[in-house]
């Protein structure tokens, strides 16, 4: 609702994020200034599209990491970007470099502006500055650190030697007219044309959505096992740590050790510890799940050798999943062993649902809850310290919130996939994309690919894209069973999928080599692909090969 002079009307702003809302209000102010009628304003406001302002994290040359924020340049966004860089540099032990353009429209005299910028980057720990633009170059004397300046982006690129960058976390921050995307492309590690984009803002949104469904005191374990469900565990772990998540959970000790090496300090639960991994567990303070007497006795014995005391472990109860865990009849002996030593203490007790995502199993799920509760009660009654309880997974949080107990485990929902049919407002996290390599015009009757399985029924335009089963594109999607999205339209996969390439039918699509292709993401949900393959989204997400480059971004 707005009022201006004789106008009093309503508009709809098609955004929810603060920056886009502010931009929309500027558009409204301009139209009011030019005396546009209310009905025209209402129509135009509905048709606004957001300005691309995303901060991307990419692998760079010579073991560098690139933070590309080459969409805007102002003091406030510079501070935000430097904070983002600073957290990652501290974790990875990398040198901090800033490539910065002239900053416009601040209302400050140049000397005052760049003195302020110099203070900010000094405070944020920048070790190397590359300034680009005539104004920042004129004020080079204000910066007291390793520095170099260039009048234009072109002059910098002309003198750029890739060997000058090594083991650096490089923030590229510039006004749009400087075209710093050219710098990002030059410093980016050139790999496969196929990429997996991970939206860290979506991770935060999904985390907050589930957190809003819980009591304030309920803790959250975020599952980042299996390389973060294919999305890459470190960036996700760092984002979740920054958001205040209580625990992370990984599958094996080596995954946890890598997170510790990368600077993750929050508690990490190891779901499938191996007997051979005890030293790794202890060295990196990883908290193991204990599911058998053999494992419990072995970890106590190993801990005694090292003189450990009060090391946290998590007791797993088999309440009906029948995979791993202690049964109810075992609880008396579990308590005897725990109380007869001081090496480990039970930090939590938990269990797994067998079918919490399906209503037809609700009676069984409730019996599991009852069994688990009896076991947890017995364990707590015979312990001198508080033991956290958790049984709810993502589906459980949505369907049985009354049993959230002390803690919940957030898995597939964190990654934007709902385990139940009811929409719950999740945002897509991962998008697998590639590009068109070549397009051929072929006649009806021609065949495509190995085994000549793709037989054309009409004259067709066939595009080759650089993704195959070695990248994680399931071979069963070939021969028309699967499709991809090109410029907003679906294109069927033609013939057998090869190891590194597959072919798609783009006869009815306006496209050219170099155009982007979505394998799954916003336009083609991973759940749809899973249904075609008669599997689950977990398998699709975790099948994306590690040779596919991950790009992380924030809006």
XYZ file of C-alpha atoms in Angstrom:
555
model
C 0.000 0.000 0.000
C 1.349 3.449 -0.870
C 0.244 7.088 -0.868
C 1.754 9.787 -3.074
C 0.142 13.180 -3.732
C -3.356 12.315 -5.004
C -2.526 8.599 -5.413
C -3.488 5.936 -2.903
C -3.159 2.393 -4.207
C -1.716 -1.090 -3.740
C 1.085 -2.973 -5.462
C 2.480 -6.490 -5.361
C 6.244 -6.850 -5.112
C 7.288 -10.278 -6.488
C 10.243 -10.669 -4.113
C 10.943 -11.611 -0.510
C 14.625 -10.719 -0.065
C 15.465 -7.261 1.311
C 17.760 -6.125 -1.504
C 15.215 -6.871 -4.236
C 12.414 -5.237 -2.236
C 14.529 -2.096 -1.877
C 15.202 -2.105 -5.625
C 11.474 -2.454 -6.301
C 10.698 0.516 -4.062
C 13.173 2.579 -6.078
C 11.267 1.584 -9.229
C 8.006 2.669 -7.600
C 9.500 6.020 -6.630
C 10.691 6.665 -10.195
C 7.289 5.854 -11.706
C 5.536 8.088 -9.193
C 7.978 10.892 -9.973
C 7.111 10.588 -13.668
C 3.410 10.624 -12.794
C 2.565 7.179 -14.149
C -1.070 6.121 -13.463
C -1.710 3.592 -10.645
C -2.905 0.838 -12.986
C 0.308 1.088 -15.030
C 2.405 1.010 -11.863
C 0.566 -2.072 -10.578
C 1.090 -3.882 -13.874
C 4.769 -2.981 -14.159
C 5.613 -3.886 -10.562
C 4.235 -7.403 -11.044
C 6.563 -7.876 -14.014
C 9.784 -6.901 -12.246
C 12.577 -9.478 -12.240
C 15.408 -9.612 -9.682
C 18.849 -8.273 -10.520
C 21.526 -10.974 -10.450
C 23.623 -10.221 -7.382
C 24.931 -13.558 -6.306
C 28.239 -14.247 -4.632
C 29.865 -17.378 -6.068
C 32.653 -19.536 -4.680
C 34.684 -21.340 -7.351
C 37.870 -23.335 -7.543
C 40.732 -21.242 -8.916
C 44.070 -21.829 -10.562
C 47.127 -22.839 -8.509
C 45.131 -24.024 -5.502
C 43.287 -20.704 -5.203
C 39.644 -20.209 -4.305
C 37.662 -17.469 -6.047
C 34.818 -15.511 -4.435
C 33.138 -13.748 -7.348
C 31.086 -10.732 -6.276
C 31.467 -8.776 -9.518
C 27.957 -7.361 -9.575
C 28.082 -4.330 -7.319
C 30.525 -2.171 -5.408
C 29.608 -0.200 -2.304
C 30.891 0.032 1.268
C 28.169 -2.089 2.869
C 28.368 -4.974 0.407
C 32.186 -4.807 0.557
C 32.065 -5.394 4.314
C 29.659 -8.326 3.899
C 31.835 -9.890 1.187
C 34.998 -9.435 3.277
C 33.338 -11.170 6.237
C 32.368 -14.042 3.930
C 35.967 -14.236 2.683
C 37.465 -13.907 6.132
C 35.655 -16.931 7.552
C 36.780 -19.146 4.707
C 40.343 -17.900 4.674
C 40.719 -18.566 8.383
C 39.392 -22.075 7.936
C 41.551 -22.973 4.958
C 44.718 -21.108 5.991
C 44.854 -19.258 2.670
C 46.276 -15.848 1.913
C 43.576 -13.176 1.553
C 43.572 -11.148 -1.668
C 41.107 -8.449 -2.721
C 40.576 -7.271 -6.306
C 38.562 -4.044 -5.991
C 37.229 -1.517 -8.496
C 36.376 2.144 -8.068
C 33.390 2.594 -5.751
C 30.638 4.904 -6.971
C 27.796 6.997 -5.551
C 28.926 7.161 -1.935
C 28.649 10.935 -1.542
C 32.134 11.013 0.028
C 35.214 12.804 -1.318
C 37.587 10.228 -2.872
C 40.254 10.638 -0.205
C 37.739 10.145 2.611
C 36.129 7.185 0.851
C 39.335 5.267 0.179
C 40.757 6.064 3.607
C 37.643 4.354 4.968
C 38.092 1.445 2.542
C 41.743 1.117 3.590
C 40.714 0.921 7.251
C 38.085 -1.711 6.504
C 40.339 -4.037 4.516
C 43.133 -3.663 7.061
C 40.714 -4.593 9.847
C 39.416 -7.559 7.830
C 42.906 -8.984 7.369
C 43.422 -8.453 3.626
C 47.053 -9.167 2.779
C 47.113 -8.219 -0.902
C 45.144 -5.564 -2.786
C 44.715 -5.158 -6.525
C 42.932 -1.892 -7.257
C 41.367 -1.292 -10.665
C 40.059 2.094 -11.776
C 41.388 5.646 -12.095
C 40.043 6.915 -8.774
C 41.251 4.100 -6.527
C 44.597 4.265 -8.348
C 44.891 7.981 -7.543
C 44.440 7.122 -3.861
C 46.892 4.222 -3.780
C 49.002 5.998 -1.142
C 46.238 5.416 1.455
C 46.679 1.622 1.407
C 49.446 0.225 3.612
C 49.807 -3.381 2.412
C 51.066 -5.314 -0.600
C 49.319 -3.562 -3.477
C 49.175 -2.905 -7.197
C 46.884 -0.679 -9.255
C 45.623 -0.558 -12.828
C 43.505 2.060 -14.611
C 41.245 -0.507 -16.326
C 40.304 -4.170 -16.229
C 41.832 -4.585 -19.679
C 45.209 -3.280 -18.527
C 45.172 -5.666 -15.563
C 44.312 -8.662 -17.755
C 47.025 -7.697 -20.240
C 49.666 -7.946 -17.513
C 48.126 -10.846 -15.594
C 50.462 -13.777 -14.994
C 48.573 -16.745 -13.499
C 51.761 -17.785 -11.699
C 51.397 -14.655 -9.537
C 48.458 -16.269 -7.722
C 48.993 -19.306 -5.525
C 47.099 -20.682 -2.501
C 45.042 -17.490 -2.180
C 41.409 -16.814 -1.351
C 40.621 -14.095 -3.873
C 37.614 -11.816 -3.447
C 36.696 -10.150 -6.756
C 34.556 -7.129 -5.938
C 33.637 -4.542 -8.529
C 31.072 -2.282 -10.116
C 29.342 -3.833 -13.122
C 30.892 -1.532 -15.699
C 34.352 -2.893 -14.896
C 33.317 -6.364 -16.142
C 35.180 -8.211 -13.416
C 33.549 -11.432 -14.630
C 36.437 -11.485 -17.120
C 38.880 -11.637 -14.215
C 36.870 -14.393 -12.552
C 36.855 -16.433 -15.771
C 40.617 -15.990 -16.153
C 41.462 -17.069 -12.599
C 38.877 -19.865 -12.449
C 40.148 -23.416 -12.718
C 39.047 -24.682 -16.103
C 37.546 -28.118 -15.675
C 34.556 -29.947 -16.999
C 31.793 -27.952 -18.717
C 29.389 -29.733 -16.393
C 28.846 -28.067 -13.008
C 26.791 -28.578 -9.878
C 25.508 -25.257 -8.549
C 24.801 -25.166 -4.817
C 22.682 -22.333 -3.449
C 23.886 -21.705 0.105
C 20.986 -19.303 0.692
C 18.609 -22.198 0.003
C 20.436 -24.286 2.616
C 19.941 -21.471 5.128
C 16.274 -21.081 4.140
C 15.563 -24.810 4.528
C 17.426 -24.955 7.836
C 15.432 -22.005 9.175
C 12.172 -23.484 7.900
C 12.678 -26.684 9.881
C 13.984 -24.782 12.887
C 10.750 -22.769 12.921
C 8.824 -26.030 13.393
C 10.740 -26.899 16.569
C 10.797 -25.620 20.105
C 13.584 -23.056 20.683
C 15.453 -25.435 22.955
C 15.386 -28.394 20.536
C 18.813 -29.067 19.046
C 19.405 -29.913 15.388
C 21.837 -32.434 13.910
C 22.486 -31.592 10.247
C 23.414 -34.537 8.075
C 26.368 -33.791 5.768
C 27.397 -37.388 5.122
C 28.122 -38.710 1.621
C 29.926 -35.500 0.648
C 26.970 -33.414 1.795
C 24.472 -35.491 -0.219
C 26.648 -34.770 -3.247
C 26.706 -31.006 -2.703
C 30.120 -30.852 -1.009
C 30.418 -31.054 2.738
C 32.784 -28.213 3.706
C 30.887 -25.204 2.328
C 27.633 -26.625 3.682
C 29.193 -27.366 7.057
C 30.668 -23.867 7.275
C 27.318 -22.304 6.375
C 25.499 -24.400 8.987
C 28.125 -23.673 11.621
C 27.674 -19.956 10.946
C 23.899 -20.359 11.346
C 24.277 -21.954 14.777
C 23.458 -25.602 14.046
C 24.191 -27.805 17.049
C 25.751 -30.922 15.479
C 26.902 -32.224 12.138
C 26.715 -35.895 11.218
C 28.982 -37.719 8.780
C 29.142 -41.349 7.721
C 32.769 -42.251 8.506
C 35.617 -40.809 10.531
C 37.616 -39.658 7.502
C 34.754 -37.344 6.466
C 34.790 -35.775 9.901
C 38.574 -35.438 9.888
C 38.445 -33.518 6.599
C 35.915 -31.114 8.060
C 38.126 -30.551 11.102
C 41.128 -29.874 8.862
C 39.021 -27.321 6.989
C 38.232 -25.466 10.206
C 34.889 -26.878 11.330
C 34.822 -26.727 15.130
C 31.247 -27.734 16.007
C 30.430 -31.228 17.345
C 30.567 -33.919 14.653
C 28.781 -37.247 15.032
C 30.150 -40.246 13.076
C 27.309 -42.555 12.113
C 29.329 -45.589 10.960
C 32.597 -45.717 12.916
C 34.990 -48.545 12.114
C 37.261 -50.354 14.542
C 40.290 -49.100 12.603
C 39.215 -45.454 12.918
C 39.493 -44.955 16.687
C 42.726 -42.934 16.505
C 41.189 -40.671 13.874
C 38.098 -40.234 16.034
C 40.124 -39.258 19.077
C 42.620 -37.085 17.187
C 39.897 -34.924 15.684
C 37.423 -35.162 18.569
C 34.719 -36.883 16.562
C 31.796 -38.442 18.413
C 30.962 -42.003 17.325
C 27.673 -43.802 17.169
C 27.864 -46.983 19.273
C 25.608 -49.756 18.054
C 27.099 -53.030 19.412
C 28.817 -54.477 22.456
C 31.923 -55.251 20.383
C 32.230 -51.613 19.323
C 31.522 -50.306 22.827
C 34.129 -52.525 24.485
C 36.706 -51.830 21.763
C 36.449 -48.054 22.005
C 36.677 -48.196 25.786
C 39.804 -50.346 25.566
C 41.422 -48.012 23.020
C 40.495 -44.977 25.090
C 42.052 -46.489 28.210
C 45.371 -46.852 26.375
C 45.313 -43.128 25.645
C 44.160 -42.110 29.118
C 40.864 -40.637 27.910
C 38.023 -39.784 30.257
C 34.443 -38.719 29.600
C 34.695 -39.038 25.797
C 31.223 -38.480 24.256
C 29.531 -41.305 22.360
C 26.004 -41.766 21.016
C 24.081 -44.950 21.845
C 21.983 -46.319 19.001
C 18.798 -48.259 19.697
C 17.256 -50.680 17.219
C 13.561 -49.900 17.754
C 12.379 -51.622 14.589
C 14.603 -50.616 11.672
C 16.626 -53.811 12.262
C 19.814 -52.471 10.732
C 22.216 -51.485 13.510
C 21.727 -50.824 17.197
C 21.145 -52.295 20.649
C 17.857 -54.064 21.277
C 15.673 -53.421 24.304
C 16.846 -56.635 25.938
C 20.423 -55.341 25.785
C 19.851 -52.196 27.851
C 20.719 -53.650 31.246
C 24.104 -54.839 29.981
C 24.737 -51.525 28.176
C 24.186 -49.669 31.440
C 26.499 -52.062 33.335
C 29.324 -51.495 30.847
C 28.890 -47.715 30.784
C 28.789 -47.445 34.567
C 31.807 -49.715 35.026
C 34.260 -47.357 33.269
C 35.102 -43.640 32.906
C 36.503 -43.521 29.367
C 33.238 -42.709 27.557
C 29.918 -41.155 28.469
C 26.628 -41.376 26.588
C 26.036 -37.931 25.125
C 22.861 -39.014 23.369
C 20.650 -41.998 22.737
C 18.790 -42.304 19.450
C 16.984 -44.527 16.991
C 15.951 -44.626 13.321
C 12.444 -44.801 11.895
C 11.744 -47.472 9.304
C 8.894 -45.650 7.548
C 8.145 -42.239 9.038
C 7.478 -40.784 5.577
C 4.498 -43.066 4.903
C 1.160 -42.791 6.671
C 0.490 -46.513 6.267
C 3.369 -47.204 8.657
C 2.207 -44.786 11.376
C 1.226 -47.545 13.810
C 4.651 -49.093 13.404
C 6.327 -45.692 13.835
C 4.472 -45.132 17.086
C 5.539 -48.569 18.327
C 9.115 -47.611 17.487
C 8.744 -44.425 19.514
C 7.410 -46.418 22.466
C 10.263 -48.938 22.295
C 12.866 -46.204 21.973
C 11.362 -44.227 24.863
C 11.550 -47.224 27.190
C 15.192 -47.796 26.282
C 16.069 -44.106 26.647
C 14.256 -43.912 30.004
C 16.195 -46.894 31.333
C 19.496 -45.443 30.184
C 18.716 -42.045 31.744
C 17.556 -43.566 35.031
C 20.936 -45.243 35.442
C 23.042 -42.259 34.432
C 24.295 -39.342 36.541
C 24.259 -36.865 33.640
C 21.668 -35.645 31.132
C 21.460 -37.788 27.963
C 19.978 -36.180 24.853
C 17.253 -38.113 23.020
C 16.472 -38.050 19.294
C 14.468 -40.178 16.897
C 12.972 -37.727 14.372
C 14.426 -37.503 10.877
C 13.253 -34.989 8.233
C 9.952 -36.804 7.706
C 9.538 -37.190 11.439
C 9.957 -33.453 12.015
C 7.144 -32.798 9.541
C 4.813 -35.588 10.661
C 5.530 -36.218 14.357
C 6.703 -32.870 15.823
C 5.279 -33.836 19.220
C 8.160 -36.322 19.538
C 11.009 -33.895 18.857
C 12.412 -34.671 22.341
C 15.845 -33.036 22.878
C 17.172 -33.169 19.350
C 16.241 -33.971 15.731
C 18.236 -35.086 12.675
C 17.758 -32.991 9.545
C 18.794 -34.765 6.360
C 17.218 -34.713 2.900
C 14.947 -31.771 3.759
C 17.995 -29.599 4.288
C 18.851 -30.163 0.628
C 15.443 -29.054 -0.641
C 13.754 -32.437 -1.087
C 10.585 -33.130 0.860
C 10.141 -36.747 2.005
C 6.375 -36.302 2.087
C 3.847 -35.367 -0.600
C 2.601 -32.196 1.113
C 4.478 -29.080 -0.078
C 6.339 -27.454 2.783
C 8.112 -24.459 1.240
C 11.554 -25.952 0.661
C 13.959 -24.304 -1.782
C 16.071 -26.169 -4.336
C 19.712 -26.379 -3.256
C 21.496 -28.271 -6.035
C 21.245 -27.780 -9.795
C 23.251 -29.969 -12.185
C 23.986 -28.068 -15.393
C 26.022 -28.459 -18.546
C 26.302 -26.828 -21.989
C 25.585 -27.681 -25.600
C 28.788 -28.690 -27.399
C 27.479 -29.166 -30.928
C 24.211 -29.379 -32.848
C 23.716 -31.554 -35.948
C 20.798 -31.644 -38.374
C 20.010 -35.272 -39.239
C 17.449 -36.975 -41.427
C 14.666 -39.338 -40.424
C 15.947 -42.900 -40.175
C 19.415 -41.923 -38.943
C 20.607 -43.515 -35.695
C 22.226 -41.893 -32.674
C 24.895 -43.277 -30.354
C 26.267 -46.675 -29.398
C 24.305 -49.676 -30.555
C 22.326 -47.443 -32.936
C 19.571 -47.390 -30.324
C 18.409 -43.842 -31.065
C 16.420 -44.109 -34.316
C 15.059 -40.787 -35.596
C 11.405 -40.805 -36.676
C 11.672 -37.345 -38.261
C 14.250 -34.869 -39.512
C 15.851 -33.658 -36.296
C 18.330 -31.325 -34.640
C 20.444 -33.355 -32.216
C 22.666 -31.664 -29.625
C 25.608 -33.258 -27.840
C 26.160 -32.268 -24.204
C 29.253 -33.093 -22.082
C 27.714 -35.226 -19.378
C 27.554 -39.011 -19.164
C 27.312 -41.870 -16.743
C 30.811 -41.110 -15.395
C 29.386 -37.799 -14.172
C 26.420 -39.442 -12.510
C 23.824 -39.307 -15.298
C 22.138 -42.680 -14.934
C 22.382 -44.723 -18.141
C 18.772 -45.886 -17.719
C 17.631 -42.354 -18.619
C 18.726 -42.898 -22.219
C 16.573 -43.730 -25.226
C 13.838 -41.257 -24.446
C 13.193 -42.266 -20.847
C 14.800 -39.132 -19.465
C 15.009 -35.518 -20.546
C 16.838 -32.277 -19.806
C 15.812 -28.611 -19.963
C 17.181 -26.268 -22.629
C 16.126 -22.601 -22.592
C 13.031 -23.455 -20.575
C 11.912 -26.377 -22.740
C 12.333 -30.089 -22.232
C 14.533 -32.073 -24.595
C 14.437 -35.881 -24.657
C 17.668 -37.851 -24.292
C 18.290 -39.734 -27.564
C 20.110 -43.058 -27.796
C 22.376 -44.629 -25.198
C 24.083 -42.342 -22.694
C 27.870 -42.508 -23.152
C 30.536 -42.285 -20.470
C 31.216 -38.559 -20.974
C 28.587 -37.343 -23.460
C 24.936 -37.796 -24.275
C 22.684 -36.564 -27.076
C 19.378 -34.706 -26.831
C 16.635 -33.807 -29.304
C 16.406 -30.009 -29.692
C 14.376 -29.987 -32.925
C 11.631 -27.832 -31.416
C 13.895 -25.644 -29.263
C 15.612 -22.388 -30.215
C 19.162 -23.015 -29.035
C 22.797 -22.923 -30.080
C 26.179 -24.329 -28.940
C 27.171 -22.865 -25.599
C 23.602 -22.613 -24.265
C 23.038 -23.919 -20.754
C 21.320 -27.254 -20.127
C 19.725 -28.231 -16.815
C 19.952 -31.896 -15.872
C 18.095 -31.342 -12.604
C 17.278 -28.291 -10.537
C 14.487 -25.706 -10.385
C 12.971 -26.618 -13.767
C 13.436 -30.386 -13.544
C 13.139 -31.559 -9.912
C 15.403 -34.344 -8.762
C 12.301 -36.103 -7.405
C 10.948 -36.457 -10.945
C 14.148 -38.130 -12.131
C 14.082 -40.455 -9.127
C 10.524 -41.518 -9.982
C 11.529 -42.341 -13.561
C 14.353 -44.518 -12.271
C 12.230 -46.114 -9.541
C 14.663 -44.932 -6.888
C 14.939 -42.145 -4.310
C 16.317 -38.579 -4.599
C 19.208 -39.487 -2.270
C 20.676 -41.761 -4.938
C 20.429 -39.113 -7.667
C 22.086 -36.437 -5.540
C 24.886 -38.626 -4.199
C 25.636 -40.090 -7.642
C 26.989 -36.806 -9.026
C 30.674 -37.521 -9.658
C 33.396 -35.644 -7.795
C 34.855 -34.724 -11.186
C 31.873 -32.400 -11.641
C 32.911 -28.955 -10.442
C 30.883 -27.552 -7.545
C 30.035 -23.842 -7.576
C 28.677 -22.346 -4.355
C 26.831 -19.065 -4.347
C 24.834 -16.740 -2.155
C 22.433 -14.072 -3.274
